[in-house]
Coordinates of C-alpha atoms in Angstrom, one line a residue:
Chain A
X1414 CA 0.0 0.0 0.0
X1415 CA 0.9 3.7 -0.1
X1416 CA 3.1 4.9 2.7
X1417 CA 5.2 7.8 3.8
X1418 CA 8.4 7.5 5.9
X1419 CA 9.7 10.5 7.8
X1420 CA 12.8 11.3 9.7
X1421 CA 12.5 10.4 13.3
X1422 CA 12.3 13.3 15.7
X1423 CA 12.5 15.3 17.8
X1424 CA 14.9 17.7 16.1
X1425 CA 16.3 20.6 18.1
X1426 CA 18.2 23.4 16.3
X1427 CA 19.5 26.8 17.2
X1428 CA 18.0 29.9 15.6
X1429 CA 19.4 30.5 12.0
X1430 CA 20.5 26.9 11.6
X1431 CA 19.8 25.0 8.4
X1432 CA 16.9 22.5 8.5
X1433 CA 16.4 19.3 6.6
X1434 CA 13.6 16.9 7.4
X1435 CA 13.8 13.7 5.3
X1436 CA 10.7 12.2 3.7
X1437 CA 10.4 9.2 1.3
X1438 CA 7.3 7.6 -0.1
X1439 CA 6.0 4.5 -1.6
X1440 CA 3.0 4.8 -4.0
X1441 CA 1.4 2.6 -6.7
X1442 CA 0.6 5.6 -8.9
X1443 CA 1.7 9.1 -9.3
X1444 CA 1.1 11.0 -6.1
X1445 CA 0.9 14.6 -5.2
X1446 CA 3.1 15.4 -2.2
X1447 CA 2.6 17.8 0.7
X1448 CA 4.2 19.2 3.8
X1449 CA 1.8 20.1 6.6
X1450 CA 2.7 22.0 9.8
X1451 CA 1.0 21.7 13.1
X1452 CA 1.6 24.4 15.7
X1453 CA 0.9 23.5 19.4
X1454 CA -2.8 23.2 20.0
X1455 CA -3.8 23.8 16.4
X1456 CA -4.9 21.9 13.4
X1457 CA -2.8 21.0 10.4
X1458 CA -1.9 23.7 7.9
X1459 CA -0.7 23.2 4.4
X1460 CA 2.9 24.4 4.1
X1461 CA 3.7 23.5 0.6
X1462 CA 3.0 21.0 -2.2
X1463 CA 4.3 19.5 -5.4
X1464 CA 2.1 17.7 -7.9
X1465 CA 4.6 16.2 -10.4
X1466 CA 8.2 15.1 -10.6
X1467 CA 10.9 17.9 -10.3
X1468 CA 8.3 20.4 -9.0
X1469 CA 9.6 22.5 -6.2
X1470 CA 7.1 23.6 -3.6
X1471 CA 8.0 26.7 -1.5
X1472 CA 6.5 28.8 1.2
X1473 CA 7.7 30.9 4.1
X1474 CA 11.3 30.1 3.3
X1475 CA 10.7 26.3 3.3
X1476 CA 11.3 24.3 0.1
X1477 CA 10.9 20.7 -1.0
X1478 CA 11.5 19.2 -4.4
X1479 CA 9.6 16.2 -5.7
X1480 CA 12.3 13.6 -6.7
X1481 CA 10.7 10.7 -8.5
X1482 CA 14.0 8.9 -9.0
X1483 CA 14.6 8.7 -5.2
X1484 CA 10.9 8.8 -4.2
X1485 CA 11.7 11.7 -1.9
X1486 CA 10.3 15.0 -0.8
X1487 CA 12.8 16.4 1.8
X1488 CA 11.9 19.6 3.5
X1489 CA 14.6 22.3 3.8
X1490 CA 14.9 25.8 5.2
X1491 CA 18.1 27.8 5.2
X1492 CA 17.7 29.7 8.5
X1493 CA 15.1 28.6 11.0
X1494 CA 13.4 30.8 13.5
X1495 CA 12.0 30.1 17.0
X1496 CA 8.5 30.6 15.4
X1497 CA 9.1 27.5 13.2
X1498 CA 8.9 25.3 16.2
X1499 CA 6.1 22.8 15.4
X1500 CA 5.4 19.3 14.1
X1501 CA 5.9 18.8 10.4
X1502 CA 4.1 16.1 8.5
X1503 CA 4.9 14.8 5.0
X1504 CA 1.9 13.4 3.1
X1505 CA 0.8 12.1 -0.2
X1506 CA -2.4 11.6 -2.1
X1507 CA -3.2 9.9 -5.4
X1508 CA -5.5 11.8 -7.7
X1509 CA -6.1 8.9 -10.0
X1510 CA -8.2 5.9 -9.2
X1511 CA -10.6 5.8 -6.2
X1512 CA -8.2 6.9 -3.5
X1513 CA -8.5 10.5 -2.4
X1514 CA -7.3 10.4 1.1
X1515 CA -4.1 11.9 2.4
X1516 CA -1.6 9.4 3.8
X1517 CA 0.6 10.9 6.4
X1518 CA 4.0 10.2 7.8
X1519 CA 4.5 10.0 11.5
X1520 CA 5.4 13.6 12.0
X1521 CA 8.7 15.3 13.0
X1522 CA 8.8 17.5 16.1
X1523 CA 11.0 20.6 15.5
X1524 CA 12.2 22.8 18.3
X1525 CA 14.2 25.9 17.6
X1526 CA 16.1 27.5 20.4
X1527 CA 16.9 31.2 20.6
Chain B
X436 CA -14.2 31.8 3.7
X437 CA -14.2 30.7 7.4
X438 CA -12.5 27.4 6.6
X439 CA -13.5 24.0 8.0
X440 CA -15.3 24.5 11.3
X441 CA -15.4 21.9 14.0
X442 CA -17.2 21.9 17.2
X443 CA -16.8 21.6 20.1
X444 CA -13.1 22.5 20.4
X445 CA -12.8 20.4 23.6
X446 CA -15.0 17.7 25.0
X447 CA -14.7 15.9 28.3
X448 CA -17.1 13.1 28.9
X449 CA -17.5 10.1 31.2
X450 CA -17.0 6.6 29.9
X451 CA -20.2 5.1 28.5
X452 CA -21.6 8.4 27.4
X453 CA -22.4 9.3 23.8
X454 CA -20.2 11.8 22.1
X455 CA -21.0 13.7 18.9
X456 CA -18.4 15.7 17.0
X457 CA -19.5 18.1 14.3
X458 CA -17.9 19.5 11.1
X459 CA -18.8 22.1 8.6
X460 CA -16.7 21.8 5.4
X461 CA -15.7 24.6 3.1
X462 CA -18.6 25.4 0.8
X463 CA -18.1 23.7 -2.6
X464 CA -15.8 21.1 -1.4
X465 CA -17.1 17.6 -2.3
X466 CA -14.8 15.5 -0.2
X467 CA -14.9 15.3 3.6
X468 CA -12.5 13.3 5.8
X469 CA -12.4 12.4 9.5
X470 CA -9.0 11.8 11.0
X471 CA -7.9 10.9 14.5
X472 CA -4.6 11.9 16.0
X473 CA -3.0 10.2 19.0
X474 CA 0.6 10.1 20.3
X475 CA 0.8 6.4 19.8
X476 CA -0.7 6.0 16.3
X477 CA -0.2 9.4 14.7
X478 CA -2.8 10.6 12.2
X479 CA -5.3 7.9 11.2
X480 CA -8.0 8.2 8.5
X481 CA -11.3 7.1 10.0
X482 CA -13.7 7.6 7.1
X483 CA -14.3 9.8 4.1
X484 CA -17.2 11.0 2.1
X485 CA -17.6 12.1 -1.5
X486 CA -20.7 14.1 -2.4
X487 CA -22.2 13.2 1.0
X488 CA -21.7 9.4 0.4
X489 CA -19.4 7.4 2.6
X490 CA -16.6 6.0 0.3
X491 CA -14.2 4.3 2.7
X492 CA -15.0 3.6 6.3
X493 CA -12.3 0.9 6.8
X494 CA -10.5 3.1 9.3
X495 CA -13.5 3.2 11.7
X496 CA -12.1 1.3 14.7
X497 CA -15.3 -0.5 15.7
X498 CA -19.1 -0.4 15.7
X499 CA -19.1 2.2 18.5
X500 CA -18.1 4.7 15.9
X501 CA -20.5 6.0 13.2
X502 CA -20.4 9.0 10.9
X503 CA -23.0 10.7 8.8
X504 CA -23.1 13.5 6.2
X505 CA -26.8 14.4 5.8
X506 CA -26.0 17.3 3.4
X507 CA -23.0 19.0 1.8
X508 CA -22.5 21.4 4.7
X509 CA -22.5 19.2 7.7
X510 CA -21.1 16.0 9.0
X511 CA -21.1 14.2 12.4
X512 CA -18.9 11.6 14.0
X513 CA -20.6 9.8 16.9
X514 CA -19.1 7.5 19.5
X515 CA -21.5 5.4 21.5
X516 CA -20.6 4.3 24.1
X517 CA -17.3 6.2 24.6
X518 CA -14.3 4.6 26.2
X519 CA -11.1 6.1 27.7
X520 CA -9.0 4.8 24.7
X521 CA -11.1 7.0 22.4
X522 CA -9.4 10.0 23.9
X523 CA -7.6 11.8 21.0
X524 CA -7.8 14.8 18.8
X525 CA -10.3 14.4 16.0
X526 CA -9.8 16.4 12.8
X527 CA -12.2 17.0 9.9
X528 CA -10.8 18.0 6.5
X529 CA -12.3 18.9 3.2
X530 CA -11.2 19.2 -0.4
X531 CA -12.5 19.8 -3.9
X532 CA -12.2 17.1 -6.5
X533 CA -10.1 17.7 -9.5
X534 CA -7.9 20.3 -7.8
X535 CA -4.3 19.5 -7.0
X536 CA -4.2 21.6 -4.0
X537 CA -4.0 20.3 -0.4
X538 CA -6.8 19.6 2.0
X539 CA -8.1 22.1 4.4
X540 CA -8.2 21.0 8.0
X541 CA -10.3 22.2 10.9
X542 CA -8.8 23.1 14.2
X543 CA -9.8 19.7 15.7
X544 CA -11.8 18.5 18.7
X545 CA -9.9 17.3 21.7
X546 CA -11.8 14.5 23.2
X547 CA -11.1 13.3 26.7
X548 CA -13.0 10.3 28.0
X549 CA -12.6 9.8 31.8

């Protein structure tokens, strides 16, 4: 079945450090890929997305590139801020066939220290 | 648009009581999803609807759980009778078919069964 594997957390960084959170996927078709962010006590918010190979999604300084050859969608940010502290979820969905649901990774807790 | 609206935000109930969670999707979205989030199991899809019709309820844990979508603007998730292991955050999400965008999540209902 379809699945998403994320880097184990928690991740603790100092402000202005470089961030990478690894995400790889397994899918039977051609998925769309997403990163969602969940701040404490809140719901999930879409951070960025990519719908086909070699697409780069970007938002708020975060970037991720859809790599079909390595089935990966790693999240990066060049300089993190304390306000980036949250849980980050990688997810996929297939838009063909009957499946429409999002399949999530386990989430990666990020803490940024001042 | 007000986004996906869930109510209540918090619910504390005694074991054995009936609990009803509510969701209003974004107008025009034809898919609605119910997810459950726990520390142990992460985000789990419980059920999803397309045009008010349940499509996949294989994630519903047992017969104590039921979900309905009587019209395009309202859905309920009911647990009867509730048990302490049902304690979790329940999220509702909606999306529009054909779009390659992400899903929009509500803020969730934090359920505590004592």
